[in-house]
PDB file of C-alpha atoms in Angstrom:
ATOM      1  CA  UNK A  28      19.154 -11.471 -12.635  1.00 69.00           C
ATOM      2  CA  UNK A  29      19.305  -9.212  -9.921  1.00 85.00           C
ATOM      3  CA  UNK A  30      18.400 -10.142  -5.803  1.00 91.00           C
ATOM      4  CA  UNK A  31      15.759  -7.728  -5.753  1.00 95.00           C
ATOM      5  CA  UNK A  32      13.696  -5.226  -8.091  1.00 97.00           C
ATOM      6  CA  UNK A  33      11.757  -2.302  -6.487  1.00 97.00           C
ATOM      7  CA  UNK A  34       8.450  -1.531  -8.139  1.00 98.00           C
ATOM      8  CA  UNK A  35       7.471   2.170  -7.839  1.00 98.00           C
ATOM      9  CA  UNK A  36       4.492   3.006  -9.478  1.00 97.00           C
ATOM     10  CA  UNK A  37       3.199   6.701  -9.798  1.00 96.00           C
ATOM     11  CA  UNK A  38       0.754   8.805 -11.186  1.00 94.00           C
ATOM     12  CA  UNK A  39       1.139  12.485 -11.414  1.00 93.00           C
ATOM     13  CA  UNK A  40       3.433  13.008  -8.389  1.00 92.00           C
ATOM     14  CA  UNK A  41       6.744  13.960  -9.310  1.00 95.00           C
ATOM     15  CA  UNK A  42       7.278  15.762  -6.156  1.00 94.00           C
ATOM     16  CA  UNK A  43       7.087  12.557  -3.928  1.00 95.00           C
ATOM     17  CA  UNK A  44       8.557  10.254  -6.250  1.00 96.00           C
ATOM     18  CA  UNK A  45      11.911  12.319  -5.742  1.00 95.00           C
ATOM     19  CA  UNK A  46      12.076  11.837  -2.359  1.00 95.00           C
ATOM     20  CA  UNK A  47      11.243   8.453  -2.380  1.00 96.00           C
ATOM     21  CA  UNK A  48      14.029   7.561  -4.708  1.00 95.00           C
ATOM     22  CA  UNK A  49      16.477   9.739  -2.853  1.00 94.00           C
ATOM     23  CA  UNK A  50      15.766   7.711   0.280  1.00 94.00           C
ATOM     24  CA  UNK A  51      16.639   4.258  -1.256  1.00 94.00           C
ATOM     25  CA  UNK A  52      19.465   5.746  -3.620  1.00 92.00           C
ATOM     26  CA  UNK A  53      21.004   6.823   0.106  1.00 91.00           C
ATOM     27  CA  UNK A  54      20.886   2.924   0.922  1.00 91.00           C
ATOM     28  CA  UNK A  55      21.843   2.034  -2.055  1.00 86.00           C
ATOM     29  CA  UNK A  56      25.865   2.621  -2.513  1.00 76.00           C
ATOM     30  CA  UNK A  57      27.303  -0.673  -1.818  1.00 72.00           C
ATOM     31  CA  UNK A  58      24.796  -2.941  -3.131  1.00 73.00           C
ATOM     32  CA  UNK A  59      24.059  -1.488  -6.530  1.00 75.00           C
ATOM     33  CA  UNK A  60      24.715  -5.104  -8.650  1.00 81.00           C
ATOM     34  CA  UNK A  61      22.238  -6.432  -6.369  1.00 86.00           C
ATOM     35  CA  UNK A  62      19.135  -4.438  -7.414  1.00 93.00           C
ATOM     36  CA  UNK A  63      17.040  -2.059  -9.906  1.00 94.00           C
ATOM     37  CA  UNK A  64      14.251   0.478  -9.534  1.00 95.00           C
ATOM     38  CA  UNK A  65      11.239  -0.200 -12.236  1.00 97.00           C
ATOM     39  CA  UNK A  66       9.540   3.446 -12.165  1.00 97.00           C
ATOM     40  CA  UNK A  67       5.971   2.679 -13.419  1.00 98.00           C
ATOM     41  CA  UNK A  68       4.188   5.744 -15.037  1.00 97.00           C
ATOM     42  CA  UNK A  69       1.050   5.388 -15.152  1.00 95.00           C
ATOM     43  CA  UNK A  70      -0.055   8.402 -16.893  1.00 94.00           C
ATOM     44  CA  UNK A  71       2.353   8.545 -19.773  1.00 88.00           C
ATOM     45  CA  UNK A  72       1.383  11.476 -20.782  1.00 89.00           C
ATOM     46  CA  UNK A  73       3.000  13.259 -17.975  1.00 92.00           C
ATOM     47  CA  UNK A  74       6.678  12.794 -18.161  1.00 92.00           C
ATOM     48  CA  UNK A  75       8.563  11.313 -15.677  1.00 93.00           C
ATOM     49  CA  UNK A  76      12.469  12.304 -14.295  1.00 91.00           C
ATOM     50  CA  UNK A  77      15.079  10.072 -12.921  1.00 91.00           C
ATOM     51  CA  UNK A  78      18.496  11.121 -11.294  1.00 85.00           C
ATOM     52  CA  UNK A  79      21.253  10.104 -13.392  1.00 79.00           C
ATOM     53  CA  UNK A  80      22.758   6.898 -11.519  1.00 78.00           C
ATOM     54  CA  UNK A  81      24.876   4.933 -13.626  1.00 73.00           C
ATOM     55  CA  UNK A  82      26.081   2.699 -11.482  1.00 79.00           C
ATOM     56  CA  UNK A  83      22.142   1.693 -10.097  1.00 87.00           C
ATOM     57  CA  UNK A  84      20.069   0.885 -12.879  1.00 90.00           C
ATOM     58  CA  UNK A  85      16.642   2.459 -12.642  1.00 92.00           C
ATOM     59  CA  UNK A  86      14.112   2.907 -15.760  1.00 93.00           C
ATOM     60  CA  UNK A  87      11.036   4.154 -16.498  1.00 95.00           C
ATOM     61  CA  UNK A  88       8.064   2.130 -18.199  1.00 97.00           C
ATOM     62  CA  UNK A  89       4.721   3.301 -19.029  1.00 97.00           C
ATOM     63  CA  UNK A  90       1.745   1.496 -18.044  1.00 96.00           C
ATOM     64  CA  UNK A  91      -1.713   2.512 -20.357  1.00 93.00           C
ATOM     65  CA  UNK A  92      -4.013   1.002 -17.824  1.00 93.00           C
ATOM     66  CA  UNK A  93      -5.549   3.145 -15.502  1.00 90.00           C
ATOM     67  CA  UNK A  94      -5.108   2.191 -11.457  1.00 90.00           C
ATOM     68  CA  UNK A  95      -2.193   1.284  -9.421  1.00 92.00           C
ATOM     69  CA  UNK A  96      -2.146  -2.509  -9.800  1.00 94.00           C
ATOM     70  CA  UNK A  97      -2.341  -2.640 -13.055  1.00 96.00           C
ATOM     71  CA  UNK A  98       1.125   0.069 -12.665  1.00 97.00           C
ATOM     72  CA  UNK A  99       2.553  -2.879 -10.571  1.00 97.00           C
ATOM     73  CA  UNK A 100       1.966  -5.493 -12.893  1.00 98.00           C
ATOM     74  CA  UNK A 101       3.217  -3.648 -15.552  1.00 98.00           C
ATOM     75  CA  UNK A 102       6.178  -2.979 -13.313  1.00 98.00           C
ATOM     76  CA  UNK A 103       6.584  -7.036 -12.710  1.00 98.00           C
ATOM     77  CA  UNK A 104       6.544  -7.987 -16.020  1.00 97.00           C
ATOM     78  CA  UNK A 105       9.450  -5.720 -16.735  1.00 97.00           C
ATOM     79  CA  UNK A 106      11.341  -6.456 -13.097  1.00 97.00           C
ATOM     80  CA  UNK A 107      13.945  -9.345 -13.714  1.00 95.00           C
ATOM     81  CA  UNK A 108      15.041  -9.542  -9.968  1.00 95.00           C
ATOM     82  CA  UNK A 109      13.978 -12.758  -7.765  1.00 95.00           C
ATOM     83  CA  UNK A 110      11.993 -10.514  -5.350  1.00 97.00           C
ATOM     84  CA  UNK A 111      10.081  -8.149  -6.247  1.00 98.00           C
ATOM     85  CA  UNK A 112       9.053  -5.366  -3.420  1.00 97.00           C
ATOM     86  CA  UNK A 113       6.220  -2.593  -4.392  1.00 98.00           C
ATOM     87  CA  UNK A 114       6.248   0.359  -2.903  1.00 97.00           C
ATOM     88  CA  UNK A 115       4.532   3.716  -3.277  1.00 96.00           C
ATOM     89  CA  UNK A 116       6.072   6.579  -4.945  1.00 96.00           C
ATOM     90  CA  UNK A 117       4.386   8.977  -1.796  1.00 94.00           C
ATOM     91  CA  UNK A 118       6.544   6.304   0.837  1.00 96.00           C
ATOM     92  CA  UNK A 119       9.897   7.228   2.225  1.00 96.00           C
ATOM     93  CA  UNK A 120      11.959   4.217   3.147  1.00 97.00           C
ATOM     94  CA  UNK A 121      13.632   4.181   6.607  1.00 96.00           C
ATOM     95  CA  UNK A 122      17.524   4.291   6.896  1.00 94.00           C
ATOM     96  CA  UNK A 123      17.659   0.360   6.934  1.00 95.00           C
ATOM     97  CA  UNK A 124      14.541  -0.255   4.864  1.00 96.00           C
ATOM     98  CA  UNK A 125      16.873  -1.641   1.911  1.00 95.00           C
ATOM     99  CA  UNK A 126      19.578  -3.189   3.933  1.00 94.00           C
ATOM    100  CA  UNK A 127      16.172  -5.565   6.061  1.00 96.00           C
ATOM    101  CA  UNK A 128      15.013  -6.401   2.075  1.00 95.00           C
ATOM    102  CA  UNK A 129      18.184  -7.931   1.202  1.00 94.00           C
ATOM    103  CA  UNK A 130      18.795  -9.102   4.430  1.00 94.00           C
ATOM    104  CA  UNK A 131      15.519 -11.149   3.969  1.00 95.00           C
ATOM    105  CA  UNK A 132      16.102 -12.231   0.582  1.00 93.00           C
ATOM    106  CA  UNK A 133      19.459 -13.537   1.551  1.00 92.00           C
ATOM    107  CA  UNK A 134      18.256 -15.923   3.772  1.00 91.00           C
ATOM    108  CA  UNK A 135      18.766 -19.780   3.162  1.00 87.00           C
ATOM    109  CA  UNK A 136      15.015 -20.048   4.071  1.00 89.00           C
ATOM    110  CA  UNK A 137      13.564 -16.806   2.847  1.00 90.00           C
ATOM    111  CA  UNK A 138      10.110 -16.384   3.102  1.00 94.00           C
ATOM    112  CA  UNK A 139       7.717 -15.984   0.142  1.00 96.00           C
ATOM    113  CA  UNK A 140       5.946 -12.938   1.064  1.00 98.00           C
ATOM    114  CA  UNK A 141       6.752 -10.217   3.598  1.00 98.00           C
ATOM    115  CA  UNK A 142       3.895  -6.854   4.201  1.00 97.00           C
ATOM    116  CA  UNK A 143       6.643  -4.547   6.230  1.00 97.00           C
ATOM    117  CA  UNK A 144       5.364  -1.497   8.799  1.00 96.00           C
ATOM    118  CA  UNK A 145       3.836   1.914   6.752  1.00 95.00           C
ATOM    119  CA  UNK A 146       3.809   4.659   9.561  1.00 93.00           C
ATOM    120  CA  UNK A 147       2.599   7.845   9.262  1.00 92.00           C
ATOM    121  CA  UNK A 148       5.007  11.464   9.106  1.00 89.00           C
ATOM    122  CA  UNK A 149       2.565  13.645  11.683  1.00 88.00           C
ATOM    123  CA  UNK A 150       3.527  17.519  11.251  1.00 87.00           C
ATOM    124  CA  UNK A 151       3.796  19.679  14.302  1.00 86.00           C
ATOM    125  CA  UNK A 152       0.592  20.815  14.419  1.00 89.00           C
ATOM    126  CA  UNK A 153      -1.753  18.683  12.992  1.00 89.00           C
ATOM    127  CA  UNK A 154      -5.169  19.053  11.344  1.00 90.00           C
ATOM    128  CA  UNK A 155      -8.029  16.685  12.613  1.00 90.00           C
ATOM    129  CA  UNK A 156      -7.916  14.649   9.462  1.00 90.00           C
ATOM    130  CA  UNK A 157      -3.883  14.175  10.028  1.00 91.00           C
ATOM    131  CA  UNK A 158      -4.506  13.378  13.768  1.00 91.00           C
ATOM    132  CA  UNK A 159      -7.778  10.992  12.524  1.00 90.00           C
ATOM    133  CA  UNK A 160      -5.226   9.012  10.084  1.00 89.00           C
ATOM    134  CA  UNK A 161      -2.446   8.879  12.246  1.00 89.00           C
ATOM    135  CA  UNK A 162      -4.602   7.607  14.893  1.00 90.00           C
ATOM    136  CA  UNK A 163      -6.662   4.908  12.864  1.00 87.00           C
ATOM    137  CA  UNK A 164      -3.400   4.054  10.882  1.00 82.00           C
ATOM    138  CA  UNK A 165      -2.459   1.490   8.123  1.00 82.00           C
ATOM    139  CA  UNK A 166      -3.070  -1.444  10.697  1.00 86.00           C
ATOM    140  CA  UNK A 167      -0.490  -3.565   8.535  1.00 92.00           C
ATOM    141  CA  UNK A 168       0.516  -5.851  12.138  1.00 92.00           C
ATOM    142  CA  UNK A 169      -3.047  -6.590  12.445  1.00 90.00           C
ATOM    143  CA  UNK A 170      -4.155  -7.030   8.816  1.00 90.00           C
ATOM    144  CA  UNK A 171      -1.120  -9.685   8.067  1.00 93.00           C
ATOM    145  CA  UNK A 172      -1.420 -11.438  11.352  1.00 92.00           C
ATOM    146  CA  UNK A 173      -5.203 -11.793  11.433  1.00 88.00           C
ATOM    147  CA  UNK A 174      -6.702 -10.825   8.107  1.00 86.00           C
ATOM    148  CA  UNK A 175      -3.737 -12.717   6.028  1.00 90.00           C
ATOM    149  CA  UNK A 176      -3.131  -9.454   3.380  1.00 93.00           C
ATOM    150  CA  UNK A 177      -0.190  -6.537   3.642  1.00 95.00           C
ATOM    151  CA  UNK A 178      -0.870  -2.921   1.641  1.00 93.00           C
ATOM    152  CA  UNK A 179       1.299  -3.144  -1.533  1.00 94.00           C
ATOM    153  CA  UNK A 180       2.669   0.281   0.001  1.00 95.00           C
ATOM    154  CA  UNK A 181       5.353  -1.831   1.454  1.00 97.00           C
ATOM    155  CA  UNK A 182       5.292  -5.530  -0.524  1.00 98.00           C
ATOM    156  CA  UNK A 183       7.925  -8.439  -0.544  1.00 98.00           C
ATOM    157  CA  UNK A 184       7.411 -11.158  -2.482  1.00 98.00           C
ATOM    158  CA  UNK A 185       9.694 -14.069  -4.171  1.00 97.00           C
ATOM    159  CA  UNK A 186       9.397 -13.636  -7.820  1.00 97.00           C
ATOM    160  CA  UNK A 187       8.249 -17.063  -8.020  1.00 97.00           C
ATOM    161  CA  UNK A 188       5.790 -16.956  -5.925  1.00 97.00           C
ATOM    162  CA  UNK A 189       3.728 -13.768  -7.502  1.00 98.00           C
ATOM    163  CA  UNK A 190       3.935 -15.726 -10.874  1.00 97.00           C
ATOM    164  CA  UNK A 191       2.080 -18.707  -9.325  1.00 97.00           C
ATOM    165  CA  UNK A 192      -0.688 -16.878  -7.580  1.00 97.00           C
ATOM    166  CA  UNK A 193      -0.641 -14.542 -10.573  1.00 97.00           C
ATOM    167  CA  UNK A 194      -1.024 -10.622 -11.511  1.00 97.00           C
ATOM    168  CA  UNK A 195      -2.998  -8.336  -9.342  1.00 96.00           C
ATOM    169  CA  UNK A 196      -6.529  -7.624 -10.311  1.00 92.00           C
ATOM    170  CA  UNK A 197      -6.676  -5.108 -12.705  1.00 91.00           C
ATOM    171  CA  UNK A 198     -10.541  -4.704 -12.067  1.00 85.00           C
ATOM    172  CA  UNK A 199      -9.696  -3.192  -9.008  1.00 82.00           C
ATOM    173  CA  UNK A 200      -8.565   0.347  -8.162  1.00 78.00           C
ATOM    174  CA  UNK A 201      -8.421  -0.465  -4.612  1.00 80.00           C
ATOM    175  CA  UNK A 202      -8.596  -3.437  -2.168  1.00 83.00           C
ATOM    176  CA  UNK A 203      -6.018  -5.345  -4.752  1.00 88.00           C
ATOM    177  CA  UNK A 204      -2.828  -5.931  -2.292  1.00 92.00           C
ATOM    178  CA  UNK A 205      -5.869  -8.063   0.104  1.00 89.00           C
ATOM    179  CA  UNK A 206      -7.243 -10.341  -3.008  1.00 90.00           C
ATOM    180  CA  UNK A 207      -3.991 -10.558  -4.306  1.00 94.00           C
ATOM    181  CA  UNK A 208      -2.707 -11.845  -0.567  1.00 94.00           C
ATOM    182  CA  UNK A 209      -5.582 -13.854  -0.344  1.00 90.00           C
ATOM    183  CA  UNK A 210      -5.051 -15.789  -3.642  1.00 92.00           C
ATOM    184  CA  UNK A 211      -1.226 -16.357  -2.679  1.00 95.00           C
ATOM    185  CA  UNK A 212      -2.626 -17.629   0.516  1.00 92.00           C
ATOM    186  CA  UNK A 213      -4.867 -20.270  -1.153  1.00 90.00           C
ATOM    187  CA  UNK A 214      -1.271 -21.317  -3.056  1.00 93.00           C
ATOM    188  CA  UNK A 215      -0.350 -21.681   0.304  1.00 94.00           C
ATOM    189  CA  UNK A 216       2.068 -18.913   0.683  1.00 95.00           C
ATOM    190  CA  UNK A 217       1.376 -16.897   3.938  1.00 91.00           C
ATOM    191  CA  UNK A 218       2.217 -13.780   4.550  1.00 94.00           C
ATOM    192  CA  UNK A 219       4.916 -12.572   7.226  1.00 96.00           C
ATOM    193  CA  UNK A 220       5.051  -9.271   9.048  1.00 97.00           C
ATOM    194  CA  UNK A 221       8.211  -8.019   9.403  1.00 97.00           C
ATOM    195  CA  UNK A 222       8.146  -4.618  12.014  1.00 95.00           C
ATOM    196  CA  UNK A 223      12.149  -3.984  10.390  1.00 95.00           C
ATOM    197  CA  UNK A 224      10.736  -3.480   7.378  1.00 97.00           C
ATOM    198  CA  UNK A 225       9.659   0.059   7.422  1.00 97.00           C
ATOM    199  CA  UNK A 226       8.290   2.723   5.526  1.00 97.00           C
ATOM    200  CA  UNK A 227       6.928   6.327   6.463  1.00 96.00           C
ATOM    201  CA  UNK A 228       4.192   8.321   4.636  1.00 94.00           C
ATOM    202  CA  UNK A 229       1.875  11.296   4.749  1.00 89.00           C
ATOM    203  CA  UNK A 230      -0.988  11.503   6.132  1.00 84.00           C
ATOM    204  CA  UNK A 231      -3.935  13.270   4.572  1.00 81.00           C
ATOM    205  CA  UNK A 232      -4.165  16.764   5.674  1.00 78.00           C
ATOM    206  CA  UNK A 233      -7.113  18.477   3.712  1.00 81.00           C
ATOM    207  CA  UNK A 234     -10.925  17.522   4.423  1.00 78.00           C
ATOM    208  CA  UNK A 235     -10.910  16.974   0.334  1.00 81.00           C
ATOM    209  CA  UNK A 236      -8.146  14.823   0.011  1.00 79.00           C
ATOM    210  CA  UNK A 237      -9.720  12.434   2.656  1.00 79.00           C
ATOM    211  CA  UNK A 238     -12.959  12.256   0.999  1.00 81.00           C
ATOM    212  CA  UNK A 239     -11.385  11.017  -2.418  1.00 80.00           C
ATOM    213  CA  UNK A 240      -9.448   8.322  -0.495  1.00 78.00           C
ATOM    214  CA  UNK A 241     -12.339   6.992   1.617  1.00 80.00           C
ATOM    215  CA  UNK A 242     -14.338   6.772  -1.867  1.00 80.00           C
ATOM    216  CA  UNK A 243     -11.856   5.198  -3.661  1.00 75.00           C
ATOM    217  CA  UNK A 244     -11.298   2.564  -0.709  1.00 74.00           C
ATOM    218  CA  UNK A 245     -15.161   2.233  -0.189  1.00 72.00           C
ATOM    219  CA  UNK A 246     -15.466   1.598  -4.009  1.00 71.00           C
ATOM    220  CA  UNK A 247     -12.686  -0.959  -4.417  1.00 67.00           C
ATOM    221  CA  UNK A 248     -14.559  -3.016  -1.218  1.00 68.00           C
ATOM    222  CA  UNK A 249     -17.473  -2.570  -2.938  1.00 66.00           C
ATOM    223  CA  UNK A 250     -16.093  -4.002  -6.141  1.00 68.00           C
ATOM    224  CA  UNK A 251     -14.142  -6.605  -4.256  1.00 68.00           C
ATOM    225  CA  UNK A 252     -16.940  -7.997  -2.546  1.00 66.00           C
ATOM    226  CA  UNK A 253     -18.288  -9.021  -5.755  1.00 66.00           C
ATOM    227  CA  UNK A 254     -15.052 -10.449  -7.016  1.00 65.00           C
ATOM    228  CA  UNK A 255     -14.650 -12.524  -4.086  1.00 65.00           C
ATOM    229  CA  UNK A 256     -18.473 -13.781  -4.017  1.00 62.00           C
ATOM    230  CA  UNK A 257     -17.598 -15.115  -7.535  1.00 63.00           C
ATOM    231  CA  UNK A 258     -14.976 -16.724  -6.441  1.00 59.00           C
ATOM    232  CA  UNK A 259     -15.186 -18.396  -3.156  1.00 61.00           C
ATOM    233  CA  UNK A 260     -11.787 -16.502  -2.004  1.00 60.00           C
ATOM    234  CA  UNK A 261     -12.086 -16.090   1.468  1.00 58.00           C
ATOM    235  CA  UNK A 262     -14.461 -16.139   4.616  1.00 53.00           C
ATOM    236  CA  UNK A 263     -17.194 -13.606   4.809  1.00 50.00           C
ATOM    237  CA  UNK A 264     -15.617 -12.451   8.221  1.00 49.00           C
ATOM    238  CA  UNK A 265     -12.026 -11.179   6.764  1.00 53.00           C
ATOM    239  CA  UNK A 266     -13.741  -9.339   4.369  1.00 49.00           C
ATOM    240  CA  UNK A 267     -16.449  -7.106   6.697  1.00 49.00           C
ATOM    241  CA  UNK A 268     -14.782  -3.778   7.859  1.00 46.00           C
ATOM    242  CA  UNK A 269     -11.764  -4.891   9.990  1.00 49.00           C
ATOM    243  CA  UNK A 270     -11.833  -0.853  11.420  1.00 54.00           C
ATOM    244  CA  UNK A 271     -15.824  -0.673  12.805  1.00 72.00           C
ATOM    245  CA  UNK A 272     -16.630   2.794  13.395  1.00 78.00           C
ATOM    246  CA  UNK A 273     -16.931   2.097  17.357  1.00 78.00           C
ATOM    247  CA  UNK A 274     -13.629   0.412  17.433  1.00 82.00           C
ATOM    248  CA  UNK A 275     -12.083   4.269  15.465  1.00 85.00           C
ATOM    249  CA  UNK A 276     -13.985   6.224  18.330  1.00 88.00           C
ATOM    250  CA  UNK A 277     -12.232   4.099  20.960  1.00 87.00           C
ATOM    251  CA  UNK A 278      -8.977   4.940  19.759  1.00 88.00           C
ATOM    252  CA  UNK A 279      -9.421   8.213  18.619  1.00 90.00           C
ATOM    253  CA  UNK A 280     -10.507   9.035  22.586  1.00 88.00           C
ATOM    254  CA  UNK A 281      -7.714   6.633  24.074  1.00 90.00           C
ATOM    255  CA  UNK A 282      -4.742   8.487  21.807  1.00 89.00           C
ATOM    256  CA  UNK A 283      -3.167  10.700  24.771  1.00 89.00           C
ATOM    257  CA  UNK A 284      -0.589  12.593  22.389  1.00 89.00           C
ATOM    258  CA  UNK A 285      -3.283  14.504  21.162  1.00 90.00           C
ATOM    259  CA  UNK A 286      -5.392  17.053  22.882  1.00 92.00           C
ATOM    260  CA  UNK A 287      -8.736  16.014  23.720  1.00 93.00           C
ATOM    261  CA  UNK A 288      -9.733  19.211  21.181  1.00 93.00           C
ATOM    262  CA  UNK A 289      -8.143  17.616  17.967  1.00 91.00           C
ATOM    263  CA  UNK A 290      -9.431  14.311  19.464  1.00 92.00           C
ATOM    264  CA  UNK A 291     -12.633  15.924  18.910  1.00 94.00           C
ATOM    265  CA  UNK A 292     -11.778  17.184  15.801  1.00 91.00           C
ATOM    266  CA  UNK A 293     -10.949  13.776  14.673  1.00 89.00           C
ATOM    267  CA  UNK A 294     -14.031  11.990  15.877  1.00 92.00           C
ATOM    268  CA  UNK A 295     -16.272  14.449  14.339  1.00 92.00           C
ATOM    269  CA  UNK A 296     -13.779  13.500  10.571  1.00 88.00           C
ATOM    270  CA  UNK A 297     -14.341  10.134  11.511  1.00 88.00           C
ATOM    271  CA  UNK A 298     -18.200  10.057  11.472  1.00 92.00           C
ATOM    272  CA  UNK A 299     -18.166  11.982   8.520  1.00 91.00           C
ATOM    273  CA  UNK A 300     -15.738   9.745   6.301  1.00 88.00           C
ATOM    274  CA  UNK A 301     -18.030   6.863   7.537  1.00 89.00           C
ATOM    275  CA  UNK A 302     -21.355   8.765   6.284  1.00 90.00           C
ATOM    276  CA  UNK A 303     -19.323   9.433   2.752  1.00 88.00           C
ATOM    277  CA  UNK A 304     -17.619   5.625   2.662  1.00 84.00           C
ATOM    278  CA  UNK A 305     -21.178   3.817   2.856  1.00 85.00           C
ATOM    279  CA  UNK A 306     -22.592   5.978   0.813  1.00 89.00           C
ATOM    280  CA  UNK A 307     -19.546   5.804  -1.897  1.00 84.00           C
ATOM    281  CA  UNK A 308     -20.146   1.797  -1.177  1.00 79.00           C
ATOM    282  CA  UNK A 309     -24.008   1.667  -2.378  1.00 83.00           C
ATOM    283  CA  UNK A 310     -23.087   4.279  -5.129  1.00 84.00           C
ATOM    284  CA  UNK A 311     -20.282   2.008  -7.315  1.00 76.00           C
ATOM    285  CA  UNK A 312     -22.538  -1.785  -6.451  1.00 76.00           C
ATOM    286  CA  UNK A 313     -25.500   0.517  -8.043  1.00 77.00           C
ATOM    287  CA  UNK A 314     -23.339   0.711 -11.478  1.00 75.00           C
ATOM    288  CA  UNK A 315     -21.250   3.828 -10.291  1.00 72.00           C
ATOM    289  CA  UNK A 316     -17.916   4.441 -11.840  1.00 69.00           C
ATOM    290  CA  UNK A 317     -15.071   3.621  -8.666  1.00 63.00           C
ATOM    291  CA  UNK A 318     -12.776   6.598  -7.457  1.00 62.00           C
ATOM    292  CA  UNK A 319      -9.354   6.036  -8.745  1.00 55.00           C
ATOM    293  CA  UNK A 320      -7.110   8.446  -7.154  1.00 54.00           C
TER     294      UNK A 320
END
């Protein structure tokens, strides 16, 4: 059994997926016994390369199932390392990313579940959507230390521990990494936020590519409120929008590396994504079928 097993899943993005691996196959020279990659495809109909590493081992399965958790789960079942970390194929691991996991893992008293930092790569000259995301961010300090959940875009957790609280929900095409957290929580595993533990991504940078991510996010809270309501999970309060709409203006006016114009810019993206996310919202609890890109 190996310390640790990286979970990758993707879906149609070959592009990304290279430089993701690249980044932890940099890391990755002196520990190679000590860990795998599980590439998840999850549309196998598109066919997925890998570098040829012999001395990492790194394999592809395919997961039928539409939707990214259902990819990690897939992913887990065929991961035989005692951790297991997800992470998406569009992140790019800092230089230290993989020495931190197995630093953690290491530990005489590990911890059960770790949600690392997920930054955002802002380009020279930004577009109001790239300054709105960068501005609003992932929010993973907040969401572990206050809302008890981490984005499975950068995941630790002991093996043992994700078999007792279970598989993600495969109902869900997004808002799974919270009711996942929050069932581990109820096991009584909390989650830790480790700042070391760091990951860097893309913003969105087209108008369109924004409006299928704030539907698929509005329709996975849409479909998660009803999960939760049938279960009892957690508090009404952890589950209303963490990121009001006033509490995105204040920022978005406050953030000093921009110019007030693409601080402008990014309000106006912000009203609009809020219009589109409410609406998306009513849409899937009407019957609707949930964004899953």
């Amino acid at each position: 059994m190996h310390d640790l097993s990286i979970i990758v899943p993707v879906f149609r993005d070959q592009s990304n997926l290279n430089i993701c691996l690249d980044a932890i196959i940099s890391q990755a020279s002196s520990n190679c016994d000590s860990l795998e990659i599980v590439v998840v495809n999850n549309d196998p109909g598109t066919k997925i390369e890998l570098p040829n590493l012999p001395s990492l081992e790194i394999k592809v399965v395919n997961c039928l199932t539409p939707g990214s958790y259902a990819a990690r789960n897939t992913g887990a079942d065929a991961a035989r390392g005692r951790y297991l970390i997800f992470l998406d194929a569009d992140c790019v691991p800092d230089t230290h990313w993989l020495e931190q996991c197995l630093y953690l893992v290491s530990q005489q008293e590990a911890p059960d579940v770790v949600g690392g930092e997920v930054d955002f790569i802002v380009s020279e000259r930004p577009s109001g959507i790239e300054a709105y995301q960068a501005i609003v961010g992932f929010g993973q300090k907040e969401n572990i230390l206050f809302r008890r959940f981490s984005a499975t875009a950068n995941l630790l957790v002991r093996r043992a521990a994700f078999l007792e609280t279970g598989p993600f929900n495969e109902r869900l095409l997004s808002g799974g990494d919270r009711e996942w957290c929050w069932r581990a929580f109820q096991k009584g595993f909390e989650v830790e936020y480790d700042p070391e533990l760091t990951v860097r991504t893309n913003p969105r940078r087209r108008f369109s590519q924004a409006l299928v991510q704030t539907r698929r996010v509005a329709g996975g809270r849409a479909r998660l409120s009803t999960i939760l309501a049938e279960h009892k999970l957690v508090p009404k309060d952890l589950l209303e929008p963490e990121k009001d709409i006033y509490g995105k203006i204040g920022k978005i006016f406050q953030a000093s590396r921009f110019s007030l114009g693409l601080r402008l810019r990014a309000f106006l993206v912000a009203i609009v994504l809020k219009v589109v996310h409410d609406v998306e919202r009513i849409r899937v609890r009407l019957g609707g079928q949930a964004e899953r890109r």
